[in-house]
Amino acid sequence: MEGGNISKYNLNEKKQIMKNEYPNSDNNKLAKKLGYTESTLRTKASKLGLKKSEEYMNKIYKKMQTGKKDKQKEGKI
């Protein structure tokens, strides 16, 4: 298996899980669940035409902005 992980899902199950979960899931967590590396997960998602949802991307962007503000307050930026 890729990434040294043994997955309990067959290929069709993995595709279905990716279609259901990829748009709103953290890549690291989903990759581990499926027994893939993050790179492999992104490649497979691309081949399936999957993208992150706008809602998920906004959530990530807000987290990044909060982190930057915290670092600015600490004088690290």
PDB file of C-alpha atoms in Angstrom:
ATOM      1  CA  MET A   1       0.000   0.000   0.000  1.00  0.00           C
ATOM      2  CA  GLU A   2       1.061   3.595  -0.550  1.00  0.00           C
ATOM      3  CA  GLY A   3       2.614   5.439   2.356  1.00  0.00           C
ATOM      4  CA  GLY A   4       3.204   2.151   4.154  1.00  0.00           C
ATOM      5  CA  ASN A   5      -0.392   2.066   5.341  1.00  0.00           C
ATOM      6  CA  ILE A   6      -2.718  -0.875   4.985  1.00  0.00           C
ATOM      7  CA  SER A   7      -6.210   0.254   4.071  1.00  0.00           C
ATOM      8  CA  LYS A   8      -9.391  -1.571   4.917  1.00  0.00           C
ATOM      9  CA  TYR A   9     -11.132  -0.129   1.842  1.00  0.00           C
ATOM     10  CA  ASN A  10     -11.132  -1.456  -1.718  1.00  0.00           C
ATOM     11  CA  LEU A  11     -10.580   0.858  -4.701  1.00  0.00           C
ATOM     12  CA  ASN A  12     -14.273   1.532  -5.353  1.00  0.00           C
ATOM     13  CA  GLU A  13     -14.880   2.290  -1.679  1.00  0.00           C
ATOM     14  CA  LYS A  14     -11.907   4.663  -1.657  1.00  0.00           C
ATOM     15  CA  LYS A  15     -13.275   6.528  -4.682  1.00  0.00           C
ATOM     16  CA  GLN A  16     -16.672   6.897  -3.039  1.00  0.00           C
ATOM     17  CA  ILE A  17     -15.142   8.075   0.240  1.00  0.00           C
ATOM     18  CA  MET A  18     -13.050  10.607  -1.655  1.00  0.00           C
ATOM     19  CA  LYS A  19     -16.087  11.910  -3.555  1.00  0.00           C
ATOM     20  CA  ASN A  20     -18.005  12.294  -0.292  1.00  0.00           C
ATOM     21  CA  GLU A  21     -15.266  13.596   1.993  1.00  0.00           C
ATOM     22  CA  TYR A  22     -12.508  15.295  -0.034  1.00  0.00           C
ATOM     23  CA  PRO A  23     -14.302  18.633  -0.592  1.00  0.00           C
ATOM     24  CA  ASN A  24     -14.610  19.324   3.152  1.00  0.00           C
ATOM     25  CA  SER A  25     -11.839  17.244   4.728  1.00  0.00           C
ATOM     26  CA  ASP A  26      -8.289  17.820   5.873  1.00  0.00           C
ATOM     27  CA  ASN A  27      -5.983  16.111   3.364  1.00  0.00           C
ATOM     28  CA  ASN A  28      -3.702  14.664   6.021  1.00  0.00           C
ATOM     29  CA  LYS A  29      -6.544  12.984   7.911  1.00  0.00           C
ATOM     30  CA  LEU A  30      -8.250  11.682   4.768  1.00  0.00           C
ATOM     31  CA  ALA A  31      -4.965  10.389   3.328  1.00  0.00           C
ATOM     32  CA  LYS A  32      -4.295   8.433   6.522  1.00  0.00           C
ATOM     33  CA  LYS A  33      -7.828   7.043   6.516  1.00  0.00           C
ATOM     34  CA  LEU A  34      -7.399   5.756   2.951  1.00  0.00           C
ATOM     35  CA  GLY A  35      -3.789   4.595   3.274  1.00  0.00           C
ATOM     36  CA  TYR A  36      -2.402   7.223   0.878  1.00  0.00           C
ATOM     37  CA  THR A  37       0.243   9.888   1.123  1.00  0.00           C
ATOM     38  CA  GLU A  38      -1.093  13.440   0.882  1.00  0.00           C
ATOM     39  CA  SER A  39       0.518  13.781  -2.533  1.00  0.00           C
ATOM     40  CA  THR A  40      -1.195  10.638  -3.797  1.00  0.00           C
ATOM     41  CA  LEU A  41      -4.511  11.817  -2.366  1.00  0.00           C
ATOM     42  CA  ARG A  42      -4.242  15.145  -4.222  1.00  0.00           C
ATOM     43  CA  THR A  43      -3.316  13.380  -7.463  1.00  0.00           C
ATOM     44  CA  LYS A  44      -6.234  10.967  -7.204  1.00  0.00           C
ATOM     45  CA  ALA A  45      -8.627  13.786  -6.294  1.00  0.00           C
ATOM     46  CA  SER A  46      -7.484  15.734  -9.336  1.00  0.00           C
ATOM     47  CA  LYS A  47      -8.018  12.734 -11.615  1.00  0.00           C
ATOM     48  CA  LEU A  48     -11.533  12.367 -10.178  1.00  0.00           C
ATOM     49  CA  GLY A  49     -12.191  16.069 -10.757  1.00  0.00           C
ATOM     50  CA  LEU A  50     -12.563  16.743  -7.031  1.00  0.00           C
ATOM     51  CA  LYS A  51     -11.881  20.132  -5.490  1.00  0.00           C
ATOM     52  CA  LYS A  52     -12.131  21.611  -2.033  1.00  0.00           C
ATOM     53  CA  SER A  53     -15.439  23.338  -1.361  1.00  0.00           C
ATOM     54  CA  GLU A  54     -15.588  27.114  -1.144  1.00  0.00           C
ATOM     55  CA  GLU A  55     -16.840  26.772   2.443  1.00  0.00           C
ATOM     56  CA  TYR A  56     -13.837  24.624   3.420  1.00  0.00           C
ATOM     57  CA  MET A  57     -11.366  26.975   1.729  1.00  0.00           C
ATOM     58  CA  ASN A  58     -12.893  29.986   3.516  1.00  0.00           C
ATOM     59  CA  LYS A  59     -12.556  28.154   6.832  1.00  0.00           C
ATOM     60  CA  ILE A  60      -8.865  27.439   6.147  1.00  0.00           C
ATOM     61  CA  TYR A  61      -8.262  31.031   5.020  1.00  0.00           C
ATOM     62  CA  LYS A  62      -9.800  32.373   8.242  1.00  0.00           C
ATOM     63  CA  LYS A  63      -7.565  30.070  10.313  1.00  0.00           C
ATOM     64  CA  MET A  64      -4.509  31.305   8.422  1.00  0.00           C
ATOM     65  CA  GLN A  65      -5.485  34.950   8.966  1.00  0.00           C
ATOM     66  CA  THR A  66      -6.012  34.359  12.691  1.00  0.00           C
ATOM     67  CA  GLY A  67      -2.578  32.737  12.917  1.00  0.00           C
ATOM     68  CA  LYS A  68      -0.950  35.712  11.180  1.00  0.00           C
ATOM     69  CA  LYS A  69      -2.650  38.162  13.536  1.00  0.00           C
ATOM     70  CA  ASP A  70      -1.465  36.180  16.560  1.00  0.00           C
ATOM     71  CA  LYS A  71       2.120  36.174  15.275  1.00  0.00           C
ATOM     72  CA  GLN A  72       1.967  39.904  14.567  1.00  0.00           C
ATOM     73  CA  LYS A  73       0.868  40.517  18.149  1.00  0.00           C
ATOM     74  CA  GLU A  74       3.828  38.455  19.352  1.00  0.00           C
ATOM     75  CA  GLY A  75       6.185  40.461  17.124  1.00  0.00           C
ATOM     76  CA  LYS A  76       7.145  37.447  15.012  1.00  0.00           C
ATOM     77  CA  ILE A  77       6.087  38.992  11.701  1.00  0.00           C
TER      78      ILE A  77
END
